[in-house]
CSV table of C-alpha atoms in Angstrom, one decimal:
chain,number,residue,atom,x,y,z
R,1,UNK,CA,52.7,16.2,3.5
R,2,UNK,CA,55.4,16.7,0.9
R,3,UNK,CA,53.9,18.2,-2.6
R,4,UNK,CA,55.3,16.2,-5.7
R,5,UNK,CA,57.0,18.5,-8.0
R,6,UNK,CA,55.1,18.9,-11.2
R,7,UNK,CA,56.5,17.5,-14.6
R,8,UNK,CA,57.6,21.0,-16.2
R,9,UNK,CA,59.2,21.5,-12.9
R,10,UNK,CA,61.5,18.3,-13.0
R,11,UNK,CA,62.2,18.8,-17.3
R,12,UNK,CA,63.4,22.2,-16.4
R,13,UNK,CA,65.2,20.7,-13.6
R,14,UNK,CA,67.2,18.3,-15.8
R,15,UNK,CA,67.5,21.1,-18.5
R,16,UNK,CA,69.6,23.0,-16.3
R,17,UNK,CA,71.9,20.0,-15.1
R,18,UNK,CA,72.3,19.3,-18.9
R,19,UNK,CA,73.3,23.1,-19.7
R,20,UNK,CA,75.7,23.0,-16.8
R,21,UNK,CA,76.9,19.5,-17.5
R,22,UNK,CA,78.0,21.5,-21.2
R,23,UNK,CA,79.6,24.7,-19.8
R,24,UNK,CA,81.9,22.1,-17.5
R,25,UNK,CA,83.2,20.0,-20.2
R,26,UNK,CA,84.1,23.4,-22.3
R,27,UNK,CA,85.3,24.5,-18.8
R,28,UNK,CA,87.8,21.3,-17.9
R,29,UNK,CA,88.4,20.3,-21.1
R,30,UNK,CA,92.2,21.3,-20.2
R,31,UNK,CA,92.5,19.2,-17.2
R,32,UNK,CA,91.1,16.4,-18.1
R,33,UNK,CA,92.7,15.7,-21.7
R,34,UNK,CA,96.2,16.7,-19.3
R,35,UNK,CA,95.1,13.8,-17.4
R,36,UNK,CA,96.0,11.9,-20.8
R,37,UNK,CA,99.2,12.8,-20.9
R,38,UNK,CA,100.4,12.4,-17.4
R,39,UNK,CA,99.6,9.3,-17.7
R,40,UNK,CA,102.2,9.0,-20.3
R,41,UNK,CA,104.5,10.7,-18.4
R,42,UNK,CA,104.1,8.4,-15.7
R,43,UNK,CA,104.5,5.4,-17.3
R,44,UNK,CA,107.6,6.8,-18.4
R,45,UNK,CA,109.0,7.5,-15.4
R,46,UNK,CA,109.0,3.7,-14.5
R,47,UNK,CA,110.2,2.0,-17.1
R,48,UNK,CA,113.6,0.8,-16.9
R,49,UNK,CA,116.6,4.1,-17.4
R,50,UNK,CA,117.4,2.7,-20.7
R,51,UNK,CA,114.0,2.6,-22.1
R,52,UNK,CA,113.5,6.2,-21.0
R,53,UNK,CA,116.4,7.8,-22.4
R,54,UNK,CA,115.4,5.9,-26.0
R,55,UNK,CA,112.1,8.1,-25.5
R,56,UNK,CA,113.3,11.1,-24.5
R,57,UNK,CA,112.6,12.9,-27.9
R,58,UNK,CA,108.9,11.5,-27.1
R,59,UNK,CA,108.8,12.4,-23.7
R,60,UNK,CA,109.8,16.1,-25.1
R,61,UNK,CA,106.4,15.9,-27.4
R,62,UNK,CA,104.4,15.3,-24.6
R,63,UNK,CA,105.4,19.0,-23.2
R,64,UNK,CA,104.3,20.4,-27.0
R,65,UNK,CA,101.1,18.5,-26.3
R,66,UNK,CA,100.4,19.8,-23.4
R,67,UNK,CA,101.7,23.8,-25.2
R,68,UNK,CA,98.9,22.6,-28.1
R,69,UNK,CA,96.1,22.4,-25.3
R,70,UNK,CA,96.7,25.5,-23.7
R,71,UNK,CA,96.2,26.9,-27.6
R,72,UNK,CA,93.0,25.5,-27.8
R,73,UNK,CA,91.9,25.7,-24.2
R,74,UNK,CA,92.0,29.4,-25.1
R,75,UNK,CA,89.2,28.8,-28.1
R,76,UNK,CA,87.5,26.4,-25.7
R,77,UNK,CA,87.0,29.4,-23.3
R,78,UNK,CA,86.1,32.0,-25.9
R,79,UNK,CA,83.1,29.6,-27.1
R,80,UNK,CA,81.3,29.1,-23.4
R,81,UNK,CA,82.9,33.4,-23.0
R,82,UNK,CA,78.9,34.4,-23.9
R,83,UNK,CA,77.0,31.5,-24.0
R,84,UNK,CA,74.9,33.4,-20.8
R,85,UNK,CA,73.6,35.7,-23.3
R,86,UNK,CA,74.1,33.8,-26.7
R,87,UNK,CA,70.3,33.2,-27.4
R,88,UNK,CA,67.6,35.9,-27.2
R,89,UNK,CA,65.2,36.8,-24.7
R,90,UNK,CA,67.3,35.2,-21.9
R,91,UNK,CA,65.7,33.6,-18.5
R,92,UNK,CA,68.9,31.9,-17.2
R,93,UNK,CA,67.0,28.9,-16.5
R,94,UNK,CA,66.1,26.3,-19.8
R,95,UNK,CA,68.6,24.5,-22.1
R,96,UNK,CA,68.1,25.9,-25.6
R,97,UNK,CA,68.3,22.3,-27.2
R,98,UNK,CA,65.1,21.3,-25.3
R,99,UNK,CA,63.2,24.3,-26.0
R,100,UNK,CA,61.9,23.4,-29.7
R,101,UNK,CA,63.5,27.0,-31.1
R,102,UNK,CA,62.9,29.1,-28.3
R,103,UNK,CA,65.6,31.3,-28.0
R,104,UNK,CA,66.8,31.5,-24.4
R,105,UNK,CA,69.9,31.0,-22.6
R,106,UNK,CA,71.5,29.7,-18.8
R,107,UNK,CA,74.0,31.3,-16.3
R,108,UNK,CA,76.4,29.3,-14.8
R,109,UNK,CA,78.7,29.5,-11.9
R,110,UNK,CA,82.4,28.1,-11.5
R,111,UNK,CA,82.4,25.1,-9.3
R,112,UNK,CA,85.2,22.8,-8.4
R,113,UNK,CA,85.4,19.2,-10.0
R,114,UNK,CA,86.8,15.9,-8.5
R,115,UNK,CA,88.6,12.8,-9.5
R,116,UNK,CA,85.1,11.3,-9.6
R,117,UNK,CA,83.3,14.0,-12.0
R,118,UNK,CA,86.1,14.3,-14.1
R,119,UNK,CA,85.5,10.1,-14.6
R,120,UNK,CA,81.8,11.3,-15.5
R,121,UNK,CA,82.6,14.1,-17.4
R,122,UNK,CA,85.3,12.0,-19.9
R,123,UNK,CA,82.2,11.6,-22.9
R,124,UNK,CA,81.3,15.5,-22.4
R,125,UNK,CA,85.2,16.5,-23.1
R,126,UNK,CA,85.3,13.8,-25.7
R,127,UNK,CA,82.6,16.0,-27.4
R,128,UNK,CA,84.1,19.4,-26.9
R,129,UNK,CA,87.1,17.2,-28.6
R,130,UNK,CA,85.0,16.4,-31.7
R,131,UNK,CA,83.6,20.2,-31.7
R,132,UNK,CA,87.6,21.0,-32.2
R,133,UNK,CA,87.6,18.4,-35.1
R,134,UNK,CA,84.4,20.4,-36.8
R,135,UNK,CA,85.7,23.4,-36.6
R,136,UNK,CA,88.7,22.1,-39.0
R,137,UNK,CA,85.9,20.9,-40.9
R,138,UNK,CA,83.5,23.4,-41.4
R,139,UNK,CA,85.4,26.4,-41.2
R,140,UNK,CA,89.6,26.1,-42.1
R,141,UNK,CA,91.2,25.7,-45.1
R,142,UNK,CA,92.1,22.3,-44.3
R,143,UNK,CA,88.4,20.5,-43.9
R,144,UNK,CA,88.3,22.1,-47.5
R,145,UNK,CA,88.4,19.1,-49.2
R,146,UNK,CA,85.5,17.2,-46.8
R,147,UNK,CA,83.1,20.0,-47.8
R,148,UNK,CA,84.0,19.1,-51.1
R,149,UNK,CA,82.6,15.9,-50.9
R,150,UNK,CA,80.1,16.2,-48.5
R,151,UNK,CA,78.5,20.5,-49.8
R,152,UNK,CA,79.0,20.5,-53.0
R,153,UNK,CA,76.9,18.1,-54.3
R,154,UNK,CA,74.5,19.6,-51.8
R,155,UNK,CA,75.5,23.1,-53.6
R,156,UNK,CA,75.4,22.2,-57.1
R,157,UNK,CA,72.2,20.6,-57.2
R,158,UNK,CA,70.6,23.6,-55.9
R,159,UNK,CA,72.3,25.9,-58.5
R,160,UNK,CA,70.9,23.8,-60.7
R,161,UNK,CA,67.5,24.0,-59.3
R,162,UNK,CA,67.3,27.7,-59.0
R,163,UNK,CA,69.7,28.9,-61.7
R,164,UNK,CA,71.1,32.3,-61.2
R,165,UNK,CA,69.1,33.6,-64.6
R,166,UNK,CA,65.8,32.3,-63.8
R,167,UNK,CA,66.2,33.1,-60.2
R,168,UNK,CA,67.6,36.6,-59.8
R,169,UNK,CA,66.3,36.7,-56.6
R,170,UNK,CA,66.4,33.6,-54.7
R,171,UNK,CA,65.8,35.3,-51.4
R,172,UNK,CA,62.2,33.9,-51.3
R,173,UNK,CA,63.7,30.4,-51.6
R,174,UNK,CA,63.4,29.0,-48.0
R,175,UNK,CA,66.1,26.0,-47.6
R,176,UNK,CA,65.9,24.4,-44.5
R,177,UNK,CA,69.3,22.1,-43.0
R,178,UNK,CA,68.4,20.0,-40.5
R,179,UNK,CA,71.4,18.8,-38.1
R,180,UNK,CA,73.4,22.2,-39.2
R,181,UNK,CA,76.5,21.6,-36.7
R,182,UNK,CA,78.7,24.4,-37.1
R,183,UNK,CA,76.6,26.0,-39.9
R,184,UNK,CA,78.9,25.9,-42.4
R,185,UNK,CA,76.6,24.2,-45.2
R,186,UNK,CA,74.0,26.9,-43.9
R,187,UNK,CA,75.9,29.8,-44.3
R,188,UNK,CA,77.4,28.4,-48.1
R,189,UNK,CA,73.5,28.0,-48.9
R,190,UNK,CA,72.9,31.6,-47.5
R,191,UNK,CA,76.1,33.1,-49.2
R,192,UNK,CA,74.5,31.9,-52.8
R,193,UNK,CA,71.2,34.1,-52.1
R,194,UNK,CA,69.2,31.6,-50.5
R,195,UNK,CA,66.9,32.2,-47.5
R,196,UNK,CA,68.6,29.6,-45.3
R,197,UNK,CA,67.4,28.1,-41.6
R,198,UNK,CA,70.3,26.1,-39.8
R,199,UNK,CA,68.4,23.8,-36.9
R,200,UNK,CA,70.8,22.3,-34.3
R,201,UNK,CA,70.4,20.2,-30.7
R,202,UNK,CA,73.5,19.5,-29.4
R,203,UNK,CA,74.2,22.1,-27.4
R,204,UNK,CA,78.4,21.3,-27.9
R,205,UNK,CA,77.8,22.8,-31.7
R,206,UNK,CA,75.4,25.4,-30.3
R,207,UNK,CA,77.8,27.0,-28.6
R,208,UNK,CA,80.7,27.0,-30.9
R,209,UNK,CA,78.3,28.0,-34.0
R,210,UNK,CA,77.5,31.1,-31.9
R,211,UNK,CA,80.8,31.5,-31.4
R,212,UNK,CA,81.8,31.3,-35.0
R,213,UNK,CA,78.9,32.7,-36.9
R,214,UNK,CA,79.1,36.1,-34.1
R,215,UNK,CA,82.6,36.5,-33.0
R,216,UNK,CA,84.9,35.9,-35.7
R,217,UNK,CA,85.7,38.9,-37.9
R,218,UNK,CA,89.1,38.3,-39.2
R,219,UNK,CA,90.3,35.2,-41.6
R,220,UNK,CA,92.3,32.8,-39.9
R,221,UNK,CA,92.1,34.7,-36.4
R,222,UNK,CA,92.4,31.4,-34.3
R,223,UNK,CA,94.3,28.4,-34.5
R,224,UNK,CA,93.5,25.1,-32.9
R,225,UNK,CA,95.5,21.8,-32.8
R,226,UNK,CA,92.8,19.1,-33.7
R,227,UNK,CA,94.8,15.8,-33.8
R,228,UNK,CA,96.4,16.6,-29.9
R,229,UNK,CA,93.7,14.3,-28.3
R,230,UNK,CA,94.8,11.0,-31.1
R,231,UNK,CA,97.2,9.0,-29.8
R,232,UNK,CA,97.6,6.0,-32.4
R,233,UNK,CA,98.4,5.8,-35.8
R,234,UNK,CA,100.6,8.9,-36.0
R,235,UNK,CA,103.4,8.4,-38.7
R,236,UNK,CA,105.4,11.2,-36.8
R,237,UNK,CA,104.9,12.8,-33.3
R,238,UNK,CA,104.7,16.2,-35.5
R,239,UNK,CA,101.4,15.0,-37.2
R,240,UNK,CA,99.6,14.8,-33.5
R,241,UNK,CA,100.8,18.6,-33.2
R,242,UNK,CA,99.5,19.8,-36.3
R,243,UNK,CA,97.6,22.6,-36.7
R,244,UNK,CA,94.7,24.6,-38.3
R,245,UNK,CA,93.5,28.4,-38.3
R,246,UNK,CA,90.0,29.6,-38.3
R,247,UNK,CA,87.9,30.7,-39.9
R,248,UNK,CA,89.4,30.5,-43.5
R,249,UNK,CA,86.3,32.9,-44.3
R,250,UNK,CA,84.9,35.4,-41.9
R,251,UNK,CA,81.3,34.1,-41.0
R,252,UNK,CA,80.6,36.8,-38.9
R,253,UNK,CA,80.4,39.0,-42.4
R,254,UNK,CA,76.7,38.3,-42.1
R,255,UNK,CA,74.6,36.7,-44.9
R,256,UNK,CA,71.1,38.0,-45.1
R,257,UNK,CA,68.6,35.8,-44.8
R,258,UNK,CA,70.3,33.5,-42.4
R,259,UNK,CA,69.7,31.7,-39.0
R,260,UNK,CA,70.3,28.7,-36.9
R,261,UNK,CA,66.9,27.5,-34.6
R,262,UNK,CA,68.1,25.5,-31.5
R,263,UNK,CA,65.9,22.4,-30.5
R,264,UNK,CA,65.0,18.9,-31.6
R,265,UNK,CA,63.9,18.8,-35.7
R,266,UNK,CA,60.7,17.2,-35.0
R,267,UNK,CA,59.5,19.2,-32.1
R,268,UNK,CA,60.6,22.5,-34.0
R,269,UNK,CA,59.4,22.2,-37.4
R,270,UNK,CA,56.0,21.4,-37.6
R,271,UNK,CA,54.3,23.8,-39.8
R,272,UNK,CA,53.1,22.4,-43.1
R,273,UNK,CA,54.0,22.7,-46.8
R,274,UNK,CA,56.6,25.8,-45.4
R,275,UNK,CA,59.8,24.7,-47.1
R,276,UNK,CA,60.7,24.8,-50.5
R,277,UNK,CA,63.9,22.5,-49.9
R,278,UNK,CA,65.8,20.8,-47.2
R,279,UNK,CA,68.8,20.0,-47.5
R,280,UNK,CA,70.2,17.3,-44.9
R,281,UNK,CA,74.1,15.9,-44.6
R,282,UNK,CA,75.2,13.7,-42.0
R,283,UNK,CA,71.5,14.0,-40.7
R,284,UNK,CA,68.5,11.4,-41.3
R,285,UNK,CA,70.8,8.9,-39.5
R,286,UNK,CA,70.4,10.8,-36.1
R,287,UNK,CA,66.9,10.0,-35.5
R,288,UNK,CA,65.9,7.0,-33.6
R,289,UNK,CA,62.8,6.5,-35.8
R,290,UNK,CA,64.3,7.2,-39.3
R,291,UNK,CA,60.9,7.1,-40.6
R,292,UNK,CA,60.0,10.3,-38.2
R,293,UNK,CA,62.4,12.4,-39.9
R,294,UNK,CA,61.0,10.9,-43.0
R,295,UNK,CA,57.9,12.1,-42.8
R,296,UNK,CA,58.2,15.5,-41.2
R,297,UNK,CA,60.6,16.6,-44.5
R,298,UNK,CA,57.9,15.8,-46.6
R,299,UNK,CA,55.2,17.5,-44.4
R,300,UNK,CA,57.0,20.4,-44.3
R,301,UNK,CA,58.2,20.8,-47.8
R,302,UNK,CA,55.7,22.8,-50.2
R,303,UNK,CA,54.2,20.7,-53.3
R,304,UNK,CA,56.9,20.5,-55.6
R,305,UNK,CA,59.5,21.3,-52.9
R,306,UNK,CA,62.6,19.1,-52.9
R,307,UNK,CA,64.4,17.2,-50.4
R,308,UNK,CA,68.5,16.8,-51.0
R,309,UNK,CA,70.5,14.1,-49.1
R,310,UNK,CA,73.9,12.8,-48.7
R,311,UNK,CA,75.2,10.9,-46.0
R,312,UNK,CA,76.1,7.5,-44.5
R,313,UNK,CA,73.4,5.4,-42.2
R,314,UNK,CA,75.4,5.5,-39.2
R,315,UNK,CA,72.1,5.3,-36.8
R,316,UNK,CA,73.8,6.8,-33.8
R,317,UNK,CA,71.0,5.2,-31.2
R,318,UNK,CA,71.7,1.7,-32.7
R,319,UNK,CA,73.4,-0.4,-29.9
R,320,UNK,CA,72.5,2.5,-27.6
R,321,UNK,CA,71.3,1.3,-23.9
R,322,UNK,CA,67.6,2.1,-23.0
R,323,UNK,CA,67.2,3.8,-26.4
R,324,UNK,CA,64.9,2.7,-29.1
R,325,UNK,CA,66.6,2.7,-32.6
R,326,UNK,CA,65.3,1.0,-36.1
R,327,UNK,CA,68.6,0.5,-38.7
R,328,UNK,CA,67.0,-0.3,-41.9
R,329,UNK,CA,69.4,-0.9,-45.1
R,330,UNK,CA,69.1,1.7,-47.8
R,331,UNK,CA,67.2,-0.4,-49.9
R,332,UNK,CA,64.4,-0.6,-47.6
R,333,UNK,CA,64.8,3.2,-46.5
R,334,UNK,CA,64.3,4.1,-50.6
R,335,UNK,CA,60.9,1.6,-50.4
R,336,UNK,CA,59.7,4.1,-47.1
R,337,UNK,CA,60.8,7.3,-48.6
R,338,UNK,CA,58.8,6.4,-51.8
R,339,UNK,CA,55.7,4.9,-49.7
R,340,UNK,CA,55.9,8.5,-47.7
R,341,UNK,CA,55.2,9.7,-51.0
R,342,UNK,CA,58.4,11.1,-52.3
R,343,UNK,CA,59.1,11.1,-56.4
R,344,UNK,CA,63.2,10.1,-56.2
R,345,UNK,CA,64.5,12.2,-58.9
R,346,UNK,CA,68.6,11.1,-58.4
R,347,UNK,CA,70.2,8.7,-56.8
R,348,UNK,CA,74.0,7.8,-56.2
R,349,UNK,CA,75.8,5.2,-54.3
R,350,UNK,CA,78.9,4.4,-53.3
R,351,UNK,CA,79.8,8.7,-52.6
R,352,UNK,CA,83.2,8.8,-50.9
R,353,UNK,CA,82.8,11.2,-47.9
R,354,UNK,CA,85.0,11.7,-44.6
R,355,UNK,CA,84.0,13.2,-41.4
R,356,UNK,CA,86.3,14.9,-39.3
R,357,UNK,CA,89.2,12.7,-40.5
R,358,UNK,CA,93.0,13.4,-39.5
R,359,UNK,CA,94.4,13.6,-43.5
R,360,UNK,CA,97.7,12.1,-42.0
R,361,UNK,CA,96.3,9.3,-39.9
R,362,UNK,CA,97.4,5.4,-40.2
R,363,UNK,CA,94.2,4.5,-39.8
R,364,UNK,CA,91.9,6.4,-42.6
R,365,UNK,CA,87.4,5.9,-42.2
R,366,UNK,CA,85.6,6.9,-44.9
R,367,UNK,CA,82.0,6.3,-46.1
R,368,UNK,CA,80.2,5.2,-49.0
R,369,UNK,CA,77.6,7.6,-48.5
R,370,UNK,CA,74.1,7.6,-50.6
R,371,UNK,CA,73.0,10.4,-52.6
R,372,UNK,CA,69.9,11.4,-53.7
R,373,UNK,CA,67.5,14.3,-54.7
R,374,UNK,CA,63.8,13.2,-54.5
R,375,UNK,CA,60.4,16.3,-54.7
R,376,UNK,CA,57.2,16.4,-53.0
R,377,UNK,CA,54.9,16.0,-56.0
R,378,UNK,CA,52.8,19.2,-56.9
R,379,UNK,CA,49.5,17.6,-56.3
């Protein structure tokens, strides 16, 4: 008689898959986004002689397209380089973004990929696409002005809270960002003197913040093309080849008091009345249950401790197949956050923030985020 495999067995099981299923989309995210422009090519090729020779000069981009991905293929590689060794006290065997900040880490080994598992793998490389698009974000020069929108507010309000004169040493000010992708807003937190806890689960941003907060010692070391992979709305074929070095700032010039936690918010962060802030952009959208999230900041925070916010309500579960997801308006979110308990101390609509946009794009999103700054009363 066959023994059923135990629960823990079967998690870790799927753990692994999910950590391998990572490393392979940083691994063939060259031939699968060359897939993309072969098929260009292709199409070329059989259109009528007189059609090709009026795209020529296109058909010459598509060779500096595929130039651009050998350029970042070459970042792509030096993020999964250590990702065998990236968390501490390593057993080759869990996924860190399932661990609930447990610091571990996964081998993998090279393996061939077919026709079929590059079809499966498309929404994996599609991420390692968006983690090029935050790194222009968080760390060139040119996401510059989308931290201005979305950190400074973020950055201001707690300067204002814990003014330089009255706080001389802010190091026993623990800030807390939840959803710290590339750890950017952590770090700027960090840099001001703060004691400052990045959490993270996707293990796409896991991988790159390693590589960026550990590896890069020089300014502008790297250079990545982050529009390559956008094929529409392009007001010259030179926009789509455009291209950003990182990091404008040396993250690797460590601050102290500084870390990023791998795992899911709510399984992680638990302990009560532990924070003195958390600060969350692009974050409280993320959760299936918004109200979850809700609750946990305010369990966490110390009397008196404040919660800072700014971001869109996106809901990334809503529409989602076989997921559960609740989407309330921001009017009824402010009703919750308030019935939680929360004392909202600011509040601003109608924020103009970006995400990840191309600046030169036909086709320009931006959000009318909400804003607000709300404190855990004292008693």
């Amino acid at each position: 008689m066959s023994s059923i495999p135990a629960a823990e067995e079967i998690d870790e099981a799927k753990e692994r898959a999910h950590f391998q299923a990572v490393v392979n989309a940083f691994k063939y995210y060259k031939l699968c986004c060359l897939d993309r422009i072969h098929k260009s090519e292709k199409i070329i090729s059989i259109l009528p002689d007189l059609h090709q020779k009026r795209l020529e000069k296109y058909r010459s981009y598509l060779t500096k397209f595929k130039n651009c991905l050998d350029v970042n293929n070459s970042v792509v590689h030096l993020i999964i380089k250590h990702v065998d060794t990236m968390f501490e006290n390593v057993d080759h065997t869990i996924d860190p973004a399932e661990t609930n900040g447990t610091e571990i880490g996964c081998n993998y080994n090279n393996c061939d990929i077919s026709s079929h598992k590059k079809h499966k793998m498309q929404h994996d490389i599609e991420k390692v696409q968006t983690v090029i698009k935050n790194i222009v974000r968080d760390w060139s020069e040119a996401g510059a002005a989308e931290r201005e929108q979305c950190y400074k507010p973020i950055l201001d309000e707690l300067e204002a809270r814990y003014p330089k004169q009255e706080f001389i040493d802010r190091s026993h000010i623990k800030v807390l960002v939840p959803g710290a992708g590339l750890g950017r807003l952590a770090w700027e937190i960090a840099a001001r003197g703060f004691s400052c806890q990045g959490n993270e689960f996707s293990l796409f941003m896991l991988f790159a913040s390693n590589f960026l907060l550990n590896k890069c010692h020089e300014a502008n070391e790297y250079t990545v093309y982050p529009w390559v992979h956008q094929y529409v709305n392009h007001m010259t074929s030179e926009h789509q080849v455009t291209q950003a070095t990182f990091p404008d700032i040396p993250p690797s010039s460590h601050q102290s008091h500084f870390s990023i936690t791998a795992g899911d918010f709510l399984k992680v962060y638990k302990t009560a009345d532990d924070w003195d802030c958390v600060a969350s952009c692009f974050f409280i959208d993320c959760a299936p249950n918004v109200i979850e999230f809700i609750e946990r900041i305010y369990e966490i925070l110390k009397p008196g401790g404040i919660w800072i916010n700014l971001g869109p309500l996106l809901y990334h579960y809503s529409d989602m197949p076989n997921e559960i997801s609740i989407e309330p308006p921001y009017d009824i979110l402010k009703d919750i956050i308030s019935d939680v308990g929360f004392e909202i101390l600011k509040e601003k609509t109608g924020v103009k923030t970006k995400y990840a946009q191309n600046p030169n794009s036909m086709l320009q999103n931006e959000y009318n985020s909400v804003y607000f700054v709300c404190r855990k009363p004292s008693s």
